[in-house]
Coordinates of N, CA, C and O in Angstrom, one line a residue:
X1 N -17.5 9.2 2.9 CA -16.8 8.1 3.5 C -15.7 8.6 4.4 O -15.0 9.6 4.0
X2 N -15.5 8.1 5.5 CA -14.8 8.9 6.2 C -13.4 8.7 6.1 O -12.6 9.6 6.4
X3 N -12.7 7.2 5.3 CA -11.7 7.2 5.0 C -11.0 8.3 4.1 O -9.9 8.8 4.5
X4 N -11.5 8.6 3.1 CA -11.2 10.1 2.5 C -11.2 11.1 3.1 O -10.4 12.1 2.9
X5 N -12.1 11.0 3.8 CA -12.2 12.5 4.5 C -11.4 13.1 5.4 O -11.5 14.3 5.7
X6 N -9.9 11.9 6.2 CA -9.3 12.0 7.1 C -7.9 12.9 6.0 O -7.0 13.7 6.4
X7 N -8.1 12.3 4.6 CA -6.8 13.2 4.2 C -6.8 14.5 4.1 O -5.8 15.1 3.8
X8 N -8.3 15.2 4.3 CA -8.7 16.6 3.5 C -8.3 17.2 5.0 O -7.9 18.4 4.8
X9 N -8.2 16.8 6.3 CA -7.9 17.0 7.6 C -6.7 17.8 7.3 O -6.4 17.7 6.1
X10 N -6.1 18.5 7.8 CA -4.4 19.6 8.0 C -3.9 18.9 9.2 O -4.4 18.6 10.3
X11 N -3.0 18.8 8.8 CA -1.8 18.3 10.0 C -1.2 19.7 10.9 O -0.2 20.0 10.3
X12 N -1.5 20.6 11.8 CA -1.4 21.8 12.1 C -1.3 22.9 11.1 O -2.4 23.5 11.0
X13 N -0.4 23.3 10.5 CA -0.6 24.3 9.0 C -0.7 24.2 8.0 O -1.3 25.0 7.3
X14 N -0.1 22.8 7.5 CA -0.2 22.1 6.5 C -0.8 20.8 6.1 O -1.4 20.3 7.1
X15 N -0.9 20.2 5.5 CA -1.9 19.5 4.7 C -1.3 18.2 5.0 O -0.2 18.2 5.5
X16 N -1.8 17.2 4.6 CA -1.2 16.0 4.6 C -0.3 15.3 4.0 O -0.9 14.7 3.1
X17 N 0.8 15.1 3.9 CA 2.0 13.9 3.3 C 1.9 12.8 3.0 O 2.5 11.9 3.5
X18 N 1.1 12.7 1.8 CA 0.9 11.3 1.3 C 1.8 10.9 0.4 O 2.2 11.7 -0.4
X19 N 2.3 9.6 0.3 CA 3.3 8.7 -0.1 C 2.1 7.4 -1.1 O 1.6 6.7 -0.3
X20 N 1.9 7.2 -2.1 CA 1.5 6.2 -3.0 C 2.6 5.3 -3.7 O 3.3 5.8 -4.6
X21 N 2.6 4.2 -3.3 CA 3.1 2.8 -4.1 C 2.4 2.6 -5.2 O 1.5 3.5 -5.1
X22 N 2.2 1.9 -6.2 CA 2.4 1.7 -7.6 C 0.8 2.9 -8.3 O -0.4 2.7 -8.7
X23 N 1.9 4.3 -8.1 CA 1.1 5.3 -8.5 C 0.8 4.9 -10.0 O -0.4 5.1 -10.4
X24 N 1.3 4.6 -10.5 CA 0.9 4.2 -12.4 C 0.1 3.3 -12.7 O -0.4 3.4 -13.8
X25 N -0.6 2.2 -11.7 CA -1.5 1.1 -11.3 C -3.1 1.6 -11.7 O -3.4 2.7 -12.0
X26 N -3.6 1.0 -11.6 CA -5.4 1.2 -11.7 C -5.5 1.5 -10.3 O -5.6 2.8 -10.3
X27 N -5.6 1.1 -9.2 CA -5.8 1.6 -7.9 C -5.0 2.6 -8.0 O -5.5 3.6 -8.3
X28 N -3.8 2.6 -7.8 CA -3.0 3.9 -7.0 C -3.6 5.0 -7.7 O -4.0 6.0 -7.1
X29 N -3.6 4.9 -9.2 CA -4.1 6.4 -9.6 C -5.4 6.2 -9.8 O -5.7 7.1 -10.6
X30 N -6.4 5.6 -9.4 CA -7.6 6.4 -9.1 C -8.2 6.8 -7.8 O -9.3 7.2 -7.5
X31 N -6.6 6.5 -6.8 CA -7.1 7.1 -5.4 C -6.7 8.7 -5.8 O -7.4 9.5 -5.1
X32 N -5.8 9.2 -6.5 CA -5.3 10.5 -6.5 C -6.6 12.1 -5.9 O -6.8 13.0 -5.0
X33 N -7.1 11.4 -7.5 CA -9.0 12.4 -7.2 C -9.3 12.5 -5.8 O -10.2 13.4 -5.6
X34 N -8.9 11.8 -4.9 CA -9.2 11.9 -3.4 C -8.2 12.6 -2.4 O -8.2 12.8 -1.2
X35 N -7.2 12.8 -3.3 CA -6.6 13.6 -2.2 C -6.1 14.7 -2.7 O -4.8 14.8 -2.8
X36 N -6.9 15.7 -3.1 CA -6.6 17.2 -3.7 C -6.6 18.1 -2.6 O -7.6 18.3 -1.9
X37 N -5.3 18.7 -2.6 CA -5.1 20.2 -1.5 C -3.9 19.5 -0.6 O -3.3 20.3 0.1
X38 N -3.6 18.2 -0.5 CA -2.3 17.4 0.0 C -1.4 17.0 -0.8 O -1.9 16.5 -1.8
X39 N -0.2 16.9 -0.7 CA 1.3 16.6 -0.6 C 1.6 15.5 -1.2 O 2.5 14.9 -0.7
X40 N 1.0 14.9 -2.3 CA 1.6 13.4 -2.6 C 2.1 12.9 -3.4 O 1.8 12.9 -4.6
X41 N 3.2 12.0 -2.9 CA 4.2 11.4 -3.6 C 3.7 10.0 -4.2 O 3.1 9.2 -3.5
X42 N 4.0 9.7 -5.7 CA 4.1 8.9 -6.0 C 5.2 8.0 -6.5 O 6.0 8.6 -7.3
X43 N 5.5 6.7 -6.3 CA 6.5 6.0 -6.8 C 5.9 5.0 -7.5 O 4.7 4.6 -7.5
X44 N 7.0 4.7 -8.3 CA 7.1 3.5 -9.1 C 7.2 3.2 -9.7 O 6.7 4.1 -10.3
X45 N 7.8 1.9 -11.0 CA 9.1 1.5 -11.5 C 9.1 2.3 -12.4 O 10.2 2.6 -12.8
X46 N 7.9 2.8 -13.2 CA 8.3 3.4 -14.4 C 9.0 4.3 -14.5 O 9.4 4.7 -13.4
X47 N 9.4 5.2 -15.6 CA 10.8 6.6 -15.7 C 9.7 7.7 -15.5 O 10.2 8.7 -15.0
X48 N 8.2 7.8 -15.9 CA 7.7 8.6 -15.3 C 6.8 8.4 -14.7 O 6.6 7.2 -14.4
X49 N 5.6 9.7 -14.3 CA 4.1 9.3 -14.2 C 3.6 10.3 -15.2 O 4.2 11.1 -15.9
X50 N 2.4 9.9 -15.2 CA 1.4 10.7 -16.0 C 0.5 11.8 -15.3 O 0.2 12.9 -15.7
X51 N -0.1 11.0 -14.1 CA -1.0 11.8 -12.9 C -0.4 12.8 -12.5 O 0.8 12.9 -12.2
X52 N -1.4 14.0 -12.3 CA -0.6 15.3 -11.6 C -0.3 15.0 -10.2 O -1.1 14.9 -9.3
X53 N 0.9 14.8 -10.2 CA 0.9 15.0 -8.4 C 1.8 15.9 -8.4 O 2.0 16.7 -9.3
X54 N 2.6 15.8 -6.5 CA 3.4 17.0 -6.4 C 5.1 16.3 -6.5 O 6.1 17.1 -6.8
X55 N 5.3 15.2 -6.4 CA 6.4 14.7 -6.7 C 6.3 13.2 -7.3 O 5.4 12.4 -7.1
X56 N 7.5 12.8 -8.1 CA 7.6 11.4 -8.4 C 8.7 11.3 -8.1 O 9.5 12.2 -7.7
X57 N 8.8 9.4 -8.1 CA 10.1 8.8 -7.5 C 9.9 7.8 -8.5 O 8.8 7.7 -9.0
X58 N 10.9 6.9 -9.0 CA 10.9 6.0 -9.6 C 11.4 5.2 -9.0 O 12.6 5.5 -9.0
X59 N 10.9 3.8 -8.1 CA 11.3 3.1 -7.3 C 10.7 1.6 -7.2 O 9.6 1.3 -6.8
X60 N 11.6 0.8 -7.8 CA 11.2 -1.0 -7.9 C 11.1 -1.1 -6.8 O 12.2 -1.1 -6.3
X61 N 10.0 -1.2 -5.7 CA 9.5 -1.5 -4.2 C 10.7 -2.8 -3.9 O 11.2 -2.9 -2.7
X62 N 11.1 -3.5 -4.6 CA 11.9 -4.8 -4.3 C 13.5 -4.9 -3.8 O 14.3 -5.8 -3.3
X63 N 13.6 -3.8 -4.1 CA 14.9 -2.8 -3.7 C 14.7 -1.9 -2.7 O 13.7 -1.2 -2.5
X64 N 15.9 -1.9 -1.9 CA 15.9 -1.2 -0.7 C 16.9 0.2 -1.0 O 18.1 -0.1 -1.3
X65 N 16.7 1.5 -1.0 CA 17.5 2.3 -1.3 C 17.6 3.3 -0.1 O 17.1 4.3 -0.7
X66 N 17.8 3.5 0.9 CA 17.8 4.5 1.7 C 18.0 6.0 1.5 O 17.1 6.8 1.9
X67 N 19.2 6.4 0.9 CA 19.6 7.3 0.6 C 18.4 8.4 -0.6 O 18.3 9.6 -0.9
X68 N 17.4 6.9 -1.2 CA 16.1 7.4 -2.2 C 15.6 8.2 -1.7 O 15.4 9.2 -2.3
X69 N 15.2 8.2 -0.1 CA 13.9 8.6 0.6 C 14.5 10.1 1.7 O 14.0 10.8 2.6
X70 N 15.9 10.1 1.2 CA 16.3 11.4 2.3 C 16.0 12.6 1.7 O 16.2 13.6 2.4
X71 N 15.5 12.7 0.8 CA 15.2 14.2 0.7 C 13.7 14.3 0.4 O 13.3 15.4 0.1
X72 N 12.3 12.6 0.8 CA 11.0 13.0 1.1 C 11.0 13.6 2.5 O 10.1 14.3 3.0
X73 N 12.1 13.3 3.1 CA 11.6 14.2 4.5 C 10.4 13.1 5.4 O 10.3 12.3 4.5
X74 N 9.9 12.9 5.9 CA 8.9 12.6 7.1 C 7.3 12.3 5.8 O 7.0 12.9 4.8
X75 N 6.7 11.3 6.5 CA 5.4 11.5 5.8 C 4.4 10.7 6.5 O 4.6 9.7 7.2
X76 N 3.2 11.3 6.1 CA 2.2 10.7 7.1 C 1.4 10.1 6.9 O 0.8 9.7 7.9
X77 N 1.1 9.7 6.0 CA 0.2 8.2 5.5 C 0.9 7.7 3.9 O 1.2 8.1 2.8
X78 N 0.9 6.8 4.9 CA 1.5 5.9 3.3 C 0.3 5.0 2.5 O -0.5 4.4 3.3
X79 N 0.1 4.8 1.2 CA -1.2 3.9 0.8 C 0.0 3.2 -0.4 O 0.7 3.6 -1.4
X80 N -0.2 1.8 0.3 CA 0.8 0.8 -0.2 C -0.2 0.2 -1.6 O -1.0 -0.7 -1.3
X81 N -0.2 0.6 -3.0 CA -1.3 0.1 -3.2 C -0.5 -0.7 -4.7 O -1.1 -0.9 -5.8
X82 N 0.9 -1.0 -4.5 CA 2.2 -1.4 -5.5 C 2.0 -3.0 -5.5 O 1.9 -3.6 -4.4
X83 N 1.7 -3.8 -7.0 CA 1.7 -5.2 -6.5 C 1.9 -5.9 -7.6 O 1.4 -5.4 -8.7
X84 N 2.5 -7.0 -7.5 CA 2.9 -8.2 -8.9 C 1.1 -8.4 -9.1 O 0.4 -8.6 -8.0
X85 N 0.6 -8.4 -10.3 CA -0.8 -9.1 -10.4 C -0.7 -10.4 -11.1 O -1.8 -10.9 -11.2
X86 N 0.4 -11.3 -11.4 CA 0.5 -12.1 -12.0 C -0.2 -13.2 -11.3 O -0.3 -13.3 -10.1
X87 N -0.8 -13.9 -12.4 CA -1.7 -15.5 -11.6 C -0.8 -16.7 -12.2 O -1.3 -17.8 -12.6
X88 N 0.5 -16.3 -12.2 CA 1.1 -17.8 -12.5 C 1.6 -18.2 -11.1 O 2.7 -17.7 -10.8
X89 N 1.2 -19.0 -10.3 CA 2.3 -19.9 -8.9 C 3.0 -19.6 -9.3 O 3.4 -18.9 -8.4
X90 N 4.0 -19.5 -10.4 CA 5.2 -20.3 -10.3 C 6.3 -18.7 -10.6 O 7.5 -18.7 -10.3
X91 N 5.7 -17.7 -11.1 CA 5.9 -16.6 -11.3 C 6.9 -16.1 -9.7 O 6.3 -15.9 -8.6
X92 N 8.0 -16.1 -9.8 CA 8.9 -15.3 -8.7 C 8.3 -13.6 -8.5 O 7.8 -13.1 -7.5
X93 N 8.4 -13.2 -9.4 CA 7.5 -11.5 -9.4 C 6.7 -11.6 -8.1 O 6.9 -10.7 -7.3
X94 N 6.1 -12.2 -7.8 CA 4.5 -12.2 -7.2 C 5.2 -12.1 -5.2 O 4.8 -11.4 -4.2
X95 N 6.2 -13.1 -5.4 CA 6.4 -13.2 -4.0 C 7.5 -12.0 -3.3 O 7.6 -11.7 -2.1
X96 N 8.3 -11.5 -4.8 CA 9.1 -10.2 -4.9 C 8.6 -8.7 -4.5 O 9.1 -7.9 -3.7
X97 N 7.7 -8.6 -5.2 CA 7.0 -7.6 -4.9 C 6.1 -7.7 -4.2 O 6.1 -6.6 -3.6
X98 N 4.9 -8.5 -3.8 CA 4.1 -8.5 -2.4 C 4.3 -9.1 -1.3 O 3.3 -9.4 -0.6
X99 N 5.4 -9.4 -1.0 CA 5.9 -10.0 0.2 C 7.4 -9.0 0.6 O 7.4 -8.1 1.4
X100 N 8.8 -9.5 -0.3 CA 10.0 -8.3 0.1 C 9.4 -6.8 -0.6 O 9.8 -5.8 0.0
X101 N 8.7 -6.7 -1.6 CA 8.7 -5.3 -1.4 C 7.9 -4.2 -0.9 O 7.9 -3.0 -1.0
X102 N 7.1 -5.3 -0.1 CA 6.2 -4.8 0.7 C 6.8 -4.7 2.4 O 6.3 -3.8 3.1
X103 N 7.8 -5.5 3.0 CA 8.6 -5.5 3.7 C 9.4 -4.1 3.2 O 9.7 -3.4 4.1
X104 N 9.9 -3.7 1.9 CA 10.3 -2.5 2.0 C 9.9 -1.5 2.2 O 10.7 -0.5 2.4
X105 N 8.2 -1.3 2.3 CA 7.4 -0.7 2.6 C 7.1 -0.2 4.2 O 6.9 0.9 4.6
X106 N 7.1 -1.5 4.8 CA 7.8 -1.7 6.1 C 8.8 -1.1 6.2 O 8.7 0.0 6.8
X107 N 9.6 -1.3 6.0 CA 11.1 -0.1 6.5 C 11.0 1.6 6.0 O 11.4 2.6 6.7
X108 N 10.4 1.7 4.7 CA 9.8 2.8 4.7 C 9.1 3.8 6.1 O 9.6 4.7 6.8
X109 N 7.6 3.0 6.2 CA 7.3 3.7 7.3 C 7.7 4.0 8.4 O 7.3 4.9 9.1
X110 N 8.9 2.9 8.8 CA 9.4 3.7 9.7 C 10.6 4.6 9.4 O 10.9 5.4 10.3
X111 N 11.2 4.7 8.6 CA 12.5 5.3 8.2 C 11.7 6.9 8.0 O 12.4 7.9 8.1
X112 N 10.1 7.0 7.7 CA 9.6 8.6 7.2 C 8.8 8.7 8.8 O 7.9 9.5 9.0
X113 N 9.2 7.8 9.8 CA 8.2 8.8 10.7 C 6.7 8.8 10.5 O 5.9 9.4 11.2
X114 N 6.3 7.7 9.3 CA 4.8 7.7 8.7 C 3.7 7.1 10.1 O 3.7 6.1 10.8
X115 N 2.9 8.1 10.0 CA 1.2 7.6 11.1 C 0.8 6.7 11.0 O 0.9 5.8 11.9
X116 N 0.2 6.5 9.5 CA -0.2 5.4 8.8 C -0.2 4.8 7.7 O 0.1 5.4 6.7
X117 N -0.5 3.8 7.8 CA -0.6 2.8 6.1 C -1.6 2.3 6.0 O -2.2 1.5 6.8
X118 N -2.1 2.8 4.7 CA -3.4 1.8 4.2 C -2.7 0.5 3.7 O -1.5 0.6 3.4
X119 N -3.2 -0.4 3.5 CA -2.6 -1.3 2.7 C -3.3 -1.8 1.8 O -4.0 -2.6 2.3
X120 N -3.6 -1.7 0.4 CA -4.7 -2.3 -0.5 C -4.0 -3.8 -0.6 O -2.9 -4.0 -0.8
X121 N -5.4 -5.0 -0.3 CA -4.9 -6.3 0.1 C -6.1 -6.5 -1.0 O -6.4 -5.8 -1.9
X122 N -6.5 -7.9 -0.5 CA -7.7 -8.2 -1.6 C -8.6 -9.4 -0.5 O -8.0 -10.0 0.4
X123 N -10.2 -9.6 -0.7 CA -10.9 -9.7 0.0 C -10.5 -11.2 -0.6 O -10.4 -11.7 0.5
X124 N -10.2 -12.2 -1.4 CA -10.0 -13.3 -2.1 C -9.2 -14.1 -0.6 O -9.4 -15.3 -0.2
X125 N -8.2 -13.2 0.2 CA -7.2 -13.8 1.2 C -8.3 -15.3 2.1 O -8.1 -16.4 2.5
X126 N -9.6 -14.4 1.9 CA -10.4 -15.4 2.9 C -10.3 -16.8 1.8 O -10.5 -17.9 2.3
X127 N -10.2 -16.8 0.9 CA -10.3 -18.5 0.4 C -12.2 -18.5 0.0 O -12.6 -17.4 -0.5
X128 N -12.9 -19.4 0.1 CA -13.7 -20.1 0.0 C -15.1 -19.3 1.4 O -14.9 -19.9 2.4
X129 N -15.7 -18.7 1.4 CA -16.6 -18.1 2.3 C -17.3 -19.4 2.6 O -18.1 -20.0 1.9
X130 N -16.9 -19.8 4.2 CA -18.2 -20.6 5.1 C -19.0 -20.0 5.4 O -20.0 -20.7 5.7
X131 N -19.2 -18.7 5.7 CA -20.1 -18.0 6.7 C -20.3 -17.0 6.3 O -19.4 -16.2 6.5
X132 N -21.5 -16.6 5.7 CA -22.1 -15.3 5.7 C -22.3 -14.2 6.8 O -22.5 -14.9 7.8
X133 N -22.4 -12.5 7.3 CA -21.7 -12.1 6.6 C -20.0 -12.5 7.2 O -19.7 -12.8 8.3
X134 N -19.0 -12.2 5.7 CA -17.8 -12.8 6.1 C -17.3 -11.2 7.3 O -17.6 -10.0 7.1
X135 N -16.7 -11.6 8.0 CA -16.2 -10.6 9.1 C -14.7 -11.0 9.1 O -14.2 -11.9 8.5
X136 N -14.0 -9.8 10.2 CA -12.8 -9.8 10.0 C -12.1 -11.2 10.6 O -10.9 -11.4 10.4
X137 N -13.0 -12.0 11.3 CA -13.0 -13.4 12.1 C -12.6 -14.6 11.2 O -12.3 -15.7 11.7
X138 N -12.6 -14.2 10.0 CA -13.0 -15.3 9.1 C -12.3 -15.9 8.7 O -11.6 -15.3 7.8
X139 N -11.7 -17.5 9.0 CA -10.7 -18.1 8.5 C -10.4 -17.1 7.4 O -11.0 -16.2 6.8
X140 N -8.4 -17.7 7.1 CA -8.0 -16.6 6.2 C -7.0 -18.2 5.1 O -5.9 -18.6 5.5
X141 N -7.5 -18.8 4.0 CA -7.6 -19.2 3.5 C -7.4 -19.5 1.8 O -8.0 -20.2 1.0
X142 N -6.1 -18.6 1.7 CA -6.2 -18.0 0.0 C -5.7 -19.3 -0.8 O -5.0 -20.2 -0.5
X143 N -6.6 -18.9 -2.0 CA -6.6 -20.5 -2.7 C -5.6 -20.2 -4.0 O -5.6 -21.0 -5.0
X144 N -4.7 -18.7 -4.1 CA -3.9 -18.5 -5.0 C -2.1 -18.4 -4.2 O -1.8 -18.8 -3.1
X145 N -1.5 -18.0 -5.1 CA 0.2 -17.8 -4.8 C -0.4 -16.4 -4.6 O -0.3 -16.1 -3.4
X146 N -0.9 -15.4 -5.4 CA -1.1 -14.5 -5.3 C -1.8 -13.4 -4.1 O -1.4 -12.3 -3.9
X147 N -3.0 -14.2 -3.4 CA -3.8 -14.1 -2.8 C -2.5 -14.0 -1.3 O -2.2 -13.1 -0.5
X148 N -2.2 -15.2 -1.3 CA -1.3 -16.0 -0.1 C -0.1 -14.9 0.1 O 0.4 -14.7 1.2
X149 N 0.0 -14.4 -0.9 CA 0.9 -13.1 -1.0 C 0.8 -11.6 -0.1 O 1.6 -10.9 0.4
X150 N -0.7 -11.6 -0.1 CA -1.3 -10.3 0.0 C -1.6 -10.5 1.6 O -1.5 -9.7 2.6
X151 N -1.9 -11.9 1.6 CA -2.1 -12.1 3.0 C -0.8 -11.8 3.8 O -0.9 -11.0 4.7
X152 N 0.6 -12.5 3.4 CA 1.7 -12.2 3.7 C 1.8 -11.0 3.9 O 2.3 -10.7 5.1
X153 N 1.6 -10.0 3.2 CA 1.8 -8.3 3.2 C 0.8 -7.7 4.3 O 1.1 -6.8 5.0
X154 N 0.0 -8.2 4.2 CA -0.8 -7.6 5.6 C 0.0 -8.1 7.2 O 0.2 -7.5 8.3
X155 N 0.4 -9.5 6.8 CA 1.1 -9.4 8.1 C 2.7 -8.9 8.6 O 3.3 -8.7 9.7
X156 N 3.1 -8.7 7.4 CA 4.9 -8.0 7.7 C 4.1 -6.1 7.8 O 4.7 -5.5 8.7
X157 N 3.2 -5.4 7.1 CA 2.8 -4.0 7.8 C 2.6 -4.1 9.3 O 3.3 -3.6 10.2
X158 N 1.0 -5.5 9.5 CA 0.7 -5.2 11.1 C 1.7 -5.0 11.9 O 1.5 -4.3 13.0
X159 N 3.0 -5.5 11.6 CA 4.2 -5.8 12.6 C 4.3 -4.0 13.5 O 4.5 -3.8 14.7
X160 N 4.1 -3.0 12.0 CA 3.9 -1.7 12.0 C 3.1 -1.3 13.8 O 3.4 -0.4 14.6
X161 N 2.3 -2.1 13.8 CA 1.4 -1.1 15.5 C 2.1 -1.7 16.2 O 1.7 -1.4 17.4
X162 N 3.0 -2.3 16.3 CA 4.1 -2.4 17.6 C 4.7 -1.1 17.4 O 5.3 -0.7 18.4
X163 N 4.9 -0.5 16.6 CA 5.2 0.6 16.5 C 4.6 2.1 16.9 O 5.1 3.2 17.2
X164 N 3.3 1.3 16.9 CA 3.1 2.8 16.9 C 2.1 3.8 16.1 O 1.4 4.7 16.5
X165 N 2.5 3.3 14.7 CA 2.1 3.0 13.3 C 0.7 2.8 13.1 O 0.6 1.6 13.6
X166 N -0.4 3.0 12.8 CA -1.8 2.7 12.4 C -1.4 1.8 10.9 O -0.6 2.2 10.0
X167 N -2.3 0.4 10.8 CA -2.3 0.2 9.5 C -3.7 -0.2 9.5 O -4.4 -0.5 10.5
X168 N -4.0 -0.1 8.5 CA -5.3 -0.5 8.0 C -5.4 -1.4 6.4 O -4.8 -1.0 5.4
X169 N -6.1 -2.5 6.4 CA -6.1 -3.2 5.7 C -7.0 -3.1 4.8 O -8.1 -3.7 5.0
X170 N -6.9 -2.4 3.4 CA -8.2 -2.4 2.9 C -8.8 -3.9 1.7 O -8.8 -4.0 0.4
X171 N -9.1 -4.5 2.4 CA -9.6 -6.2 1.3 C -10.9 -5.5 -0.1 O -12.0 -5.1 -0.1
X172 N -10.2 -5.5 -0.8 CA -11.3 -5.1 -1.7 C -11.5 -6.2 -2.9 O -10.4 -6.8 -3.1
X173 N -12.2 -6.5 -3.3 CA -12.8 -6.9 -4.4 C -11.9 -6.7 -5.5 O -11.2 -5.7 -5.5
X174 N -11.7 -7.8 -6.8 CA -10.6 -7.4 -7.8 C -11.3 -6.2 -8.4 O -12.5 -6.2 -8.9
X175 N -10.4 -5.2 -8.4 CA -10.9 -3.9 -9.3 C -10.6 -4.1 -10.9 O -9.5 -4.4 -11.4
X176 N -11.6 -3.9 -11.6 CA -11.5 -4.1 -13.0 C -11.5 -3.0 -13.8 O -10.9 -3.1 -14.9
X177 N -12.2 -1.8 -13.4 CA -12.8 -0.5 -13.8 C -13.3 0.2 -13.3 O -13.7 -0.1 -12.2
X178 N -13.7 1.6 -13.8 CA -14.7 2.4 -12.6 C -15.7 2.0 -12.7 O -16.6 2.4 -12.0

């Protein structure tokens, strides 16, 4: 897949600088296996991780800490993959963490100098499928708080290519397992 394959790429001598949001998550740590021989950071709320990587941060995305990120130095793809999973509407968490702390994510990338961001979103944002196959055209229609969320977070990153910034949106299916 060629999405993987762009991290195994070297950035001139060195390898790539990857940055992972809710590294302790079902996604975040089963993207890790995919990026061996690069540089990656993982954050998030807990006091540790478990996954081998090359650094941790312990960082509530919902908080803004500047001074956190001065000694990551610059980094080149960020994979935002940190998120409230709660299905209650009424649940504050949900709009906390996939909307402002995804906006922190946003100030992230630009505060490290980052190329790009994946953003793990969820394919649910389309609502209700009128039209087979569904394409990126497709009304965008989420029938949750949660969903409505993610959609939010894809639009406070895109803000990112005025920048400069590559993001990419990955809608995936709810992940349950391998």
């Amino acid at each position: 897949m060629i999405l993987w394959n762009l991290w195994k790429l070297p950035i001139g001598d060195e390898f790539v600088k990857i940055l992972v949001t809710g590294i302790n998550g079902f996604v975040g740590s089963s993207l890790i296996p995919f990026f061996a021989g690069n540089y990656v950071i993982g954050v998030g709320r807990q006091d540790y991780c478990d996954i081998d990587i090359n650094c941790y941060l312990k960082w509530d995305i919902t908080y803004w800490d500047p001074d956190k990120f001065a000694q990551i130095g610059d980094v080149d793809v960020i994979i935002h993959a940190a998120a409230s999973l709660s299905v209650d509407d009424d649940d504050p968490d949900i709009v906390n963490v996939n909307c402002l702390g995804t906006y922190n994510v946003y100030k992230l990338a630009k505060h490290t100098k980052t190329k790009q961001v994946f953003y793990i979103s969820g394919a649910p944002i389309i609502g209700i499928p009128i039209e087979h196959p569904i394409t990126e055209k497709h009304i965008l229609e989420p029938q949750l708080m949660y969903h409505a969320t993610k959609l939010c977070g894809e639009y406070i990153l895109n803000q990112l290519n005025k920048l400069g910034i590559e993001v990419i949106n990955l809608r995936i299916n709810a992940p349950i397992g391998a």
